[in-house]
């Protein structure tokens, strides 16, 4: 009988001790909210239909970041929202007249809204982000030395065409790495954005059936954990 009581007591003691451990495991992850700054360079061009020969145009992005880490299912899942000022555009490739140039510098306010994943809760981790991106056209600048004397033989139909659709949208994503130190996170990532809308009207009667941006970016960021 005493042996039975001993077994029961040991079983109850084991159950009692296991409850805090299980509770601690459930409560191990605490959501985090972060705010910070981000900036970097980009390389962009435009997918025109009919096509226009181009080289990549260099620009920059800079802005603010809001991030929330919400769950830890096989890594850390959350959301990433940026509000950036972005300078990008395109640059014509004019092979037969190397001294002649034309490029369009376009300025946007852009807002990527991404699902954010990091590999674990340790101080060093790899990151993945993917989601939609929205933007609004703020203005542009034409940089060229083309005039009546050197324009012969060039494709210039798009040079004086103004942006007709100011709202931009598309899909983006990227890979990166970061390090958390105390209440700060330092990171870097490379991203790609494909515009799904056109900034020139694309009706059959228009010049271009497609005028969508594609942008490659390299960015660094610092976040403060709250």
PDB file of C-alpha atoms in Angstrom:
ATOM      1  CA  UNK A   1       0.000   0.000   0.000  1.00  0.00           C
ATOM      2  CA  UNK A   2       2.810   2.357   0.909  1.00  0.00           C
ATOM      3  CA  UNK A   3       4.440   1.626  -2.435  1.00  0.00           C
ATOM      4  CA  UNK A   4       1.176   2.555  -4.176  1.00  0.00           C
ATOM      5  CA  UNK A   5       0.959   5.837  -2.264  1.00  0.00           C
ATOM      6  CA  UNK A   6       4.595   6.563  -3.145  1.00  0.00           C
ATOM      7  CA  UNK A   7       3.940   5.985  -6.852  1.00  0.00           C
ATOM      8  CA  UNK A   8       0.861   8.219  -6.757  1.00  0.00           C
ATOM      9  CA  UNK A   9       2.740  10.990  -4.955  1.00  0.00           C
ATOM     10  CA  UNK A  10       5.645  10.783  -7.391  1.00  0.00           C
ATOM     11  CA  UNK A  11       3.246  10.909 -10.334  1.00  0.00           C
ATOM     12  CA  UNK A  12       1.467  13.956  -8.898  1.00  0.00           C
ATOM     13  CA  UNK A  13       4.793  15.628  -8.152  1.00  0.00           C
ATOM     14  CA  UNK A  14       5.964  14.997 -11.718  1.00  0.00           C
ATOM     15  CA  UNK A  15       2.721  16.418 -13.098  1.00  0.00           C
ATOM     16  CA  UNK A  16       2.999  19.437 -10.821  1.00  0.00           C
ATOM     17  CA  UNK A  17       6.578  20.138 -11.898  1.00  0.00           C
ATOM     18  CA  UNK A  18       5.774  19.669 -15.576  1.00  0.00           C
ATOM     19  CA  UNK A  19       3.070  22.368 -15.618  1.00  0.00           C
ATOM     20  CA  UNK A  20       5.452  25.339 -15.194  1.00  0.00           C
ATOM     21  CA  UNK A  21       7.815  23.849 -17.774  1.00  0.00           C
ATOM     22  CA  UNK A  22       5.010  23.432 -20.318  1.00  0.00           C
ATOM     23  CA  UNK A  23       3.730  26.904 -19.519  1.00  0.00           C
ATOM     24  CA  UNK A  24       7.220  28.320 -19.998  1.00  0.00           C
ATOM     25  CA  UNK A  25       7.489  26.563 -23.345  1.00  0.00           C
ATOM     26  CA  UNK A  26       4.161  28.006 -24.499  1.00  0.00           C
ATOM     27  CA  UNK A  27       5.157  31.460 -23.279  1.00  0.00           C
ATOM     28  CA  UNK A  28       8.737  31.279 -24.585  1.00  0.00           C
ATOM     29  CA  UNK A  29       8.165  33.641 -27.513  1.00  0.00           C
ATOM     30  CA  UNK A  30       7.142  37.222 -26.858  1.00  0.00           C
ATOM     31  CA  UNK A  31       6.012  39.380 -29.799  1.00  0.00           C
ATOM     32  CA  UNK A  32       8.283  42.311 -30.613  1.00  0.00           C
ATOM     33  CA  UNK A  33       7.576  45.681 -32.174  1.00  0.00           C
ATOM     34  CA  UNK A  34      10.408  47.523 -33.937  1.00  0.00           C
ATOM     35  CA  UNK A  35      10.848  50.923 -35.563  1.00  0.00           C
ATOM     36  CA  UNK A  36      13.832  52.147 -37.518  1.00  0.00           C
ATOM     37  CA  UNK A  37      15.422  53.523 -40.666  1.00  0.00           C
ATOM     38  CA  UNK A  38      16.457  51.916 -43.954  1.00  0.00           C
ATOM     39  CA  UNK A  39      18.388  53.048 -47.007  1.00  0.00           C
ATOM     40  CA  UNK A  40      20.387  51.842 -49.965  1.00  0.00           C
ATOM     41  CA  UNK A  41      20.929  51.873 -53.700  1.00  0.00           C
ATOM     42  CA  UNK A  42      18.832  50.466 -56.524  1.00  0.00           C
ATOM     43  CA  UNK A  43      19.249  49.493 -60.158  1.00  0.00           C
ATOM     44  CA  UNK A  44      16.149  49.882 -62.301  1.00  0.00           C
ATOM     45  CA  UNK A  45      14.819  49.689 -65.817  1.00  0.00           C
ATOM     46  CA  UNK A  46      11.424  49.474 -67.495  1.00  0.00           C
ATOM     47  CA  UNK A  47       9.815  46.628 -69.409  1.00  0.00           C
ATOM     48  CA  UNK A  48       8.418  48.376 -72.476  1.00  0.00           C
ATOM     49  CA  UNK A  49       6.253  46.680 -75.111  1.00  0.00           C
ATOM     50  CA  UNK A  50       7.369  47.352 -77.822  1.00  0.00           C
ATOM     51  CA  UNK A  51      10.814  47.099 -76.242  1.00  0.00           C
ATOM     52  CA  UNK A  52      13.289  49.965 -75.862  1.00  0.00           C
ATOM     53  CA  UNK A  53      17.046  49.173 -75.538  1.00  0.00           C
ATOM     54  CA  UNK A  54      18.194  50.168 -72.048  1.00  0.00           C
ATOM     55  CA  UNK A  55      20.905  49.864 -69.444  1.00  0.00           C
ATOM     56  CA  UNK A  56      20.251  49.792 -65.702  1.00  0.00           C
ATOM     57  CA  UNK A  57      19.803  53.175 -64.047  1.00  0.00           C
ATOM     58  CA  UNK A  58      21.223  53.672 -60.562  1.00  0.00           C
ATOM     59  CA  UNK A  59      19.125  55.344 -57.871  1.00  0.00           C
ATOM     60  CA  UNK A  60      18.457  55.159 -54.149  1.00  0.00           C
ATOM     61  CA  UNK A  61      15.829  54.361 -51.524  1.00  0.00           C
ATOM     62  CA  UNK A  62      15.550  55.796 -48.009  1.00  0.00           C
ATOM     63  CA  UNK A  63      12.805  55.688 -45.435  1.00  0.00           C
ATOM     64  CA  UNK A  64      11.291  54.325 -42.247  1.00  0.00           C
ATOM     65  CA  UNK A  65      10.435  50.778 -41.174  1.00  0.00           C
ATOM     66  CA  UNK A  66       7.767  49.296 -38.913  1.00  0.00           C
ATOM     67  CA  UNK A  67       8.170  45.613 -38.067  1.00  0.00           C
ATOM     68  CA  UNK A  68       6.279  43.275 -35.756  1.00  0.00           C
ATOM     69  CA  UNK A  69       7.505  39.740 -34.956  1.00  0.00           C
ATOM     70  CA  UNK A  70       4.325  37.844 -34.086  1.00  0.00           C
ATOM     71  CA  UNK A  71       4.855  34.062 -33.987  1.00  0.00           C
ATOM     72  CA  UNK A  72       7.618  31.450 -33.821  1.00  0.00           C
ATOM     73  CA  UNK A  73       6.388  28.541 -35.942  1.00  0.00           C
ATOM     74  CA  UNK A  74       9.578  27.010 -37.419  1.00  0.00           C
ATOM     75  CA  UNK A  75      11.233  30.430 -37.198  1.00  0.00           C
ATOM     76  CA  UNK A  76       9.937  33.917 -36.474  1.00  0.00           C
ATOM     77  CA  UNK A  77       7.015  35.230 -38.545  1.00  0.00           C
ATOM     78  CA  UNK A  78       5.790  38.785 -38.699  1.00  0.00           C
ATOM     79  CA  UNK A  79       5.051  41.811 -40.870  1.00  0.00           C
ATOM     80  CA  UNK A  80       7.370  44.426 -42.364  1.00  0.00           C
ATOM     81  CA  UNK A  81       6.115  47.813 -43.593  1.00  0.00           C
ATOM     82  CA  UNK A  82       8.308  50.515 -45.137  1.00  0.00           C
ATOM     83  CA  UNK A  83       7.552  54.073 -46.172  1.00  0.00           C
ATOM     84  CA  UNK A  84      10.322  55.098 -48.586  1.00  0.00           C
ATOM     85  CA  UNK A  85      11.348  57.875 -50.882  1.00  0.00           C
ATOM     86  CA  UNK A  86      12.571  56.091 -54.010  1.00  0.00           C
ATOM     87  CA  UNK A  87      14.471  57.517 -56.970  1.00  0.00           C
ATOM     88  CA  UNK A  88      14.614  55.190 -59.999  1.00  0.00           C
ATOM     89  CA  UNK A  89      13.740  55.174 -63.711  1.00  0.00           C
ATOM     90  CA  UNK A  90      15.427  54.040 -66.900  1.00  0.00           C
ATOM     91  CA  UNK A  91      18.375  54.836 -69.146  1.00  0.00           C
ATOM     92  CA  UNK A  92      18.326  54.398 -72.931  1.00  0.00           C
ATOM     93  CA  UNK A  93      21.094  52.351 -74.534  1.00  0.00           C
ATOM     94  CA  UNK A  94      22.238  54.135 -77.710  1.00  0.00           C
ATOM     95  CA  UNK A  95      24.937  51.916 -79.186  1.00  0.00           C
ATOM     96  CA  UNK A  96      25.557  53.686 -82.493  1.00  0.00           C
ATOM     97  CA  UNK A  97      25.886  57.150 -80.906  1.00  0.00           C
ATOM     98  CA  UNK A  98      27.944  56.722 -77.711  1.00  0.00           C
ATOM     99  CA  UNK A  99      28.093  60.467 -77.006  1.00  0.00           C
ATOM    100  CA  UNK A 100      24.302  60.803 -77.004  1.00  0.00           C
ATOM    101  CA  UNK A 101      22.323  59.954 -73.872  1.00  0.00           C
ATOM    102  CA  UNK A 102      18.813  59.981 -72.464  1.00  0.00           C
ATOM    103  CA  UNK A 103      17.567  58.911 -69.059  1.00  0.00           C
ATOM    104  CA  UNK A 104      14.397  59.466 -67.059  1.00  0.00           C
ATOM    105  CA  UNK A 105      14.692  59.996 -63.318  1.00  0.00           C
ATOM    106  CA  UNK A 106      11.433  59.112 -61.539  1.00  0.00           C
ATOM    107  CA  UNK A 107      10.597  59.826 -57.890  1.00  0.00           C
ATOM    108  CA  UNK A 108       8.087  57.831 -55.862  1.00  0.00           C
ATOM    109  CA  UNK A 109       6.796  57.413 -52.345  1.00  0.00           C
ATOM    110  CA  UNK A 110       6.644  53.628 -51.995  1.00  0.00           C
ATOM    111  CA  UNK A 111       5.148  51.366 -49.331  1.00  0.00           C
ATOM    112  CA  UNK A 112       6.186  47.688 -49.300  1.00  0.00           C
ATOM    113  CA  UNK A 113       3.923  45.541 -47.075  1.00  0.00           C
ATOM    114  CA  UNK A 114       5.721  42.232 -46.588  1.00  0.00           C
ATOM    115  CA  UNK A 115       5.355  38.974 -44.748  1.00  0.00           C
ATOM    116  CA  UNK A 116       8.637  38.728 -42.839  1.00  0.00           C
ATOM    117  CA  UNK A 117      10.390  35.524 -41.793  1.00  0.00           C
ATOM    118  CA  UNK A 118      13.629  35.056 -39.844  1.00  0.00           C
ATOM    119  CA  UNK A 119      15.302  31.730 -39.175  1.00  0.00           C
ATOM    120  CA  UNK A 120      15.214  31.713 -35.358  1.00  0.00           C
ATOM    121  CA  UNK A 121      15.181  33.856 -32.243  1.00  0.00           C
ATOM    122  CA  UNK A 122      18.976  33.946 -31.844  1.00  0.00           C
ATOM    123  CA  UNK A 123      21.033  37.125 -32.209  1.00  0.00           C
ATOM    124  CA  UNK A 124      22.143  36.266 -35.781  1.00  0.00           C
ATOM    125  CA  UNK A 125      19.538  35.167 -38.330  1.00  0.00           C
ATOM    126  CA  UNK A 126      18.726  35.021 -41.998  1.00  0.00           C
ATOM    127  CA  UNK A 127      15.588  36.726 -43.273  1.00  0.00           C
ATOM    128  CA  UNK A 128      13.079  36.395 -46.089  1.00  0.00           C
ATOM    129  CA  UNK A 129      10.351  38.862 -47.042  1.00  0.00           C
ATOM    130  CA  UNK A 130       7.696  38.811 -49.741  1.00  0.00           C
ATOM    131  CA  UNK A 131       4.525  40.756 -50.473  1.00  0.00           C
ATOM    132  CA  UNK A 132       2.862  43.611 -52.365  1.00  0.00           C
ATOM    133  CA  UNK A 133       4.338  47.053 -52.852  1.00  0.00           C
ATOM    134  CA  UNK A 134       2.452  50.267 -53.542  1.00  0.00           C
ATOM    135  CA  UNK A 135       3.728  53.622 -54.709  1.00  0.00           C
ATOM    136  CA  UNK A 136       2.744  57.098 -55.804  1.00  0.00           C
ATOM    137  CA  UNK A 137       4.568  59.086 -58.481  1.00  0.00           C
ATOM    138  CA  UNK A 138       5.919  62.415 -57.197  1.00  0.00           C
ATOM    139  CA  UNK A 139       7.652  63.793 -60.282  1.00  0.00           C
ATOM    140  CA  UNK A 140      10.411  63.147 -62.803  1.00  0.00           C
ATOM    141  CA  UNK A 141      13.391  64.662 -64.559  1.00  0.00           C
ATOM    142  CA  UNK A 142      14.691  64.129 -68.110  1.00  0.00           C
ATOM    143  CA  UNK A 143      18.465  64.023 -68.450  1.00  0.00           C
ATOM    144  CA  UNK A 144      19.561  64.214 -72.091  1.00  0.00           C
ATOM    145  CA  UNK A 145      21.686  65.957 -74.698  1.00  0.00           C
ATOM    146  CA  UNK A 146      19.468  64.937 -77.624  1.00  0.00           C
ATOM    147  CA  UNK A 147      18.451  67.785 -79.908  1.00  0.00           C
ATOM    148  CA  UNK A 148      17.449  68.331 -83.527  1.00  0.00           C
ATOM    149  CA  UNK A 149      21.047  67.943 -84.651  1.00  0.00           C
ATOM    150  CA  UNK A 150      21.668  64.439 -83.274  1.00  0.00           C
ATOM    151  CA  UNK A 151      18.191  62.891 -83.036  1.00  0.00           C
ATOM    152  CA  UNK A 152      18.175  61.328 -86.499  1.00  0.00           C
ATOM    153  CA  UNK A 153      17.818  57.545 -86.362  1.00  0.00           C
ATOM    154  CA  UNK A 154      16.982  57.436 -82.637  1.00  0.00           C
ATOM    155  CA  UNK A 155      13.880  55.993 -80.983  1.00  0.00           C
ATOM    156  CA  UNK A 156      12.535  59.016 -79.141  1.00  0.00           C
ATOM    157  CA  UNK A 157       8.774  58.453 -79.062  1.00  0.00           C
ATOM    158  CA  UNK A 158       8.906  57.787 -75.302  1.00  0.00           C
ATOM    159  CA  UNK A 159      11.164  60.729 -74.436  1.00  0.00           C
ATOM    160  CA  UNK A 160       8.515  63.418 -74.158  1.00  0.00           C
ATOM    161  CA  UNK A 161       5.715  61.138 -73.017  1.00  0.00           C
ATOM    162  CA  UNK A 162       4.554  62.091 -69.534  1.00  0.00           C
ATOM    163  CA  UNK A 163       3.653  59.664 -66.746  1.00  0.00           C
ATOM    164  CA  UNK A 164      -0.078  59.016 -67.047  1.00  0.00           C
ATOM    165  CA  UNK A 165      -0.715  56.538 -64.213  1.00  0.00           C
ATOM    166  CA  UNK A 166       0.673  57.899 -60.949  1.00  0.00           C
ATOM    167  CA  UNK A 167      -0.330  54.969 -58.750  1.00  0.00           C
ATOM    168  CA  UNK A 168       2.171  52.089 -58.877  1.00  0.00           C
ATOM    169  CA  UNK A 169       1.747  48.557 -57.580  1.00  0.00           C
ATOM    170  CA  UNK A 170       3.491  45.227 -57.879  1.00  0.00           C
ATOM    171  CA  UNK A 171       5.132  42.361 -56.006  1.00  0.00           C
ATOM    172  CA  UNK A 172       8.471  42.338 -54.241  1.00  0.00           C
ATOM    173  CA  UNK A 173      10.660  40.155 -52.097  1.00  0.00           C
ATOM    174  CA  UNK A 174      14.139  39.758 -50.751  1.00  0.00           C
ATOM    175  CA  UNK A 175      16.750  37.871 -48.740  1.00  0.00           C
ATOM    176  CA  UNK A 176      18.931  39.197 -45.966  1.00  0.00           C
ATOM    177  CA  UNK A 177      20.741  38.742 -42.690  1.00  0.00           C
ATOM    178  CA  UNK A 178      20.637  40.613 -39.406  1.00  0.00           C
ATOM    179  CA  UNK A 179      22.121  40.748 -35.923  1.00  0.00           C
ATOM    180  CA  UNK A 180      20.282  41.728 -32.750  1.00  0.00           C
ATOM    181  CA  UNK A 181      22.287  43.442 -30.047  1.00  0.00           C
ATOM    182  CA  UNK A 182      20.534  44.531 -26.872  1.00  0.00           C
ATOM    183  CA  UNK A 183      17.550  46.571 -28.077  1.00  0.00           C
ATOM    184  CA  UNK A 184      18.814  47.145 -31.613  1.00  0.00           C
ATOM    185  CA  UNK A 185      18.761  45.112 -34.830  1.00  0.00           C
ATOM    186  CA  UNK A 186      21.319  45.724 -37.600  1.00  0.00           C
ATOM    187  CA  UNK A 187      20.618  44.163 -40.976  1.00  0.00           C
ATOM    188  CA  UNK A 188      21.072  44.174 -44.730  1.00  0.00           C
ATOM    189  CA  UNK A 189      19.075  42.680 -47.581  1.00  0.00           C
ATOM    190  CA  UNK A 190      18.808  42.449 -51.345  1.00  0.00           C
ATOM    191  CA  UNK A 191      15.371  42.842 -52.920  1.00  0.00           C
ATOM    192  CA  UNK A 192      13.592  42.598 -56.257  1.00  0.00           C
ATOM    193  CA  UNK A 193      10.411  44.407 -57.291  1.00  0.00           C
ATOM    194  CA  UNK A 194       8.309  43.742 -60.380  1.00  0.00           C
ATOM    195  CA  UNK A 195       5.711  46.332 -61.260  1.00  0.00           C
ATOM    196  CA  UNK A 196       2.341  44.923 -62.267  1.00  0.00           C
ATOM    197  CA  UNK A 197       0.898  48.249 -63.348  1.00  0.00           C
ATOM    198  CA  UNK A 198       1.953  50.547 -66.201  1.00  0.00           C
ATOM    199  CA  UNK A 199       2.845  54.232 -65.853  1.00  0.00           C
ATOM    200  CA  UNK A 200       1.876  54.964 -69.488  1.00  0.00           C
ATOM    201  CA  UNK A 201      -1.670  54.256 -70.649  1.00  0.00           C
ATOM    202  CA  UNK A 202      -1.759  50.795 -72.229  1.00  0.00           C
ATOM    203  CA  UNK A 203      -4.916  50.844 -74.372  1.00  0.00           C
ATOM    204  CA  UNK A 204      -4.625  49.378 -77.882  1.00  0.00           C
ATOM    205  CA  UNK A 205      -4.634  52.867 -79.355  1.00  0.00           C
ATOM    206  CA  UNK A 206      -1.632  53.899 -77.218  1.00  0.00           C
ATOM    207  CA  UNK A 207       2.061  53.692 -78.106  1.00  0.00           C
ATOM    208  CA  UNK A 208       3.010  51.138 -75.452  1.00  0.00           C
ATOM    209  CA  UNK A 209       1.116  48.047 -74.376  1.00  0.00           C
ATOM    210  CA  UNK A 210       3.334  47.716 -71.319  1.00  0.00           C
ATOM    211  CA  UNK A 211       5.523  50.084 -69.290  1.00  0.00           C
ATOM    212  CA  UNK A 212       6.269  48.297 -66.017  1.00  0.00           C
ATOM    213  CA  UNK A 213       9.211  48.862 -63.690  1.00  0.00           C
ATOM    214  CA  UNK A 214      11.634  46.292 -62.379  1.00  0.00           C
ATOM    215  CA  UNK A 215      14.004  47.233 -59.577  1.00  0.00           C
ATOM    216  CA  UNK A 216      16.926  45.491 -57.864  1.00  0.00           C
ATOM    217  CA  UNK A 217      17.933  46.978 -54.499  1.00  0.00           C
ATOM    218  CA  UNK A 218      20.557  46.576 -51.805  1.00  0.00           C
ATOM    219  CA  UNK A 219      19.617  48.065 -48.440  1.00  0.00           C
ATOM    220  CA  UNK A 220      20.897  48.345 -44.872  1.00  0.00           C
ATOM    221  CA  UNK A 221      18.744  49.056 -41.842  1.00  0.00           C
ATOM    222  CA  UNK A 222      18.788  49.620 -38.110  1.00  0.00           C
ATOM    223  CA  UNK A 223      15.747  48.895 -35.935  1.00  0.00           C
ATOM    224  CA  UNK A 224      14.973  49.731 -32.317  1.00  0.00           C
ATOM    225  CA  UNK A 225      13.117  47.061 -30.338  1.00  0.00           C
ATOM    226  CA  UNK A 226      10.254  48.174 -28.088  1.00  0.00           C
TER     227      UNK A 226
END
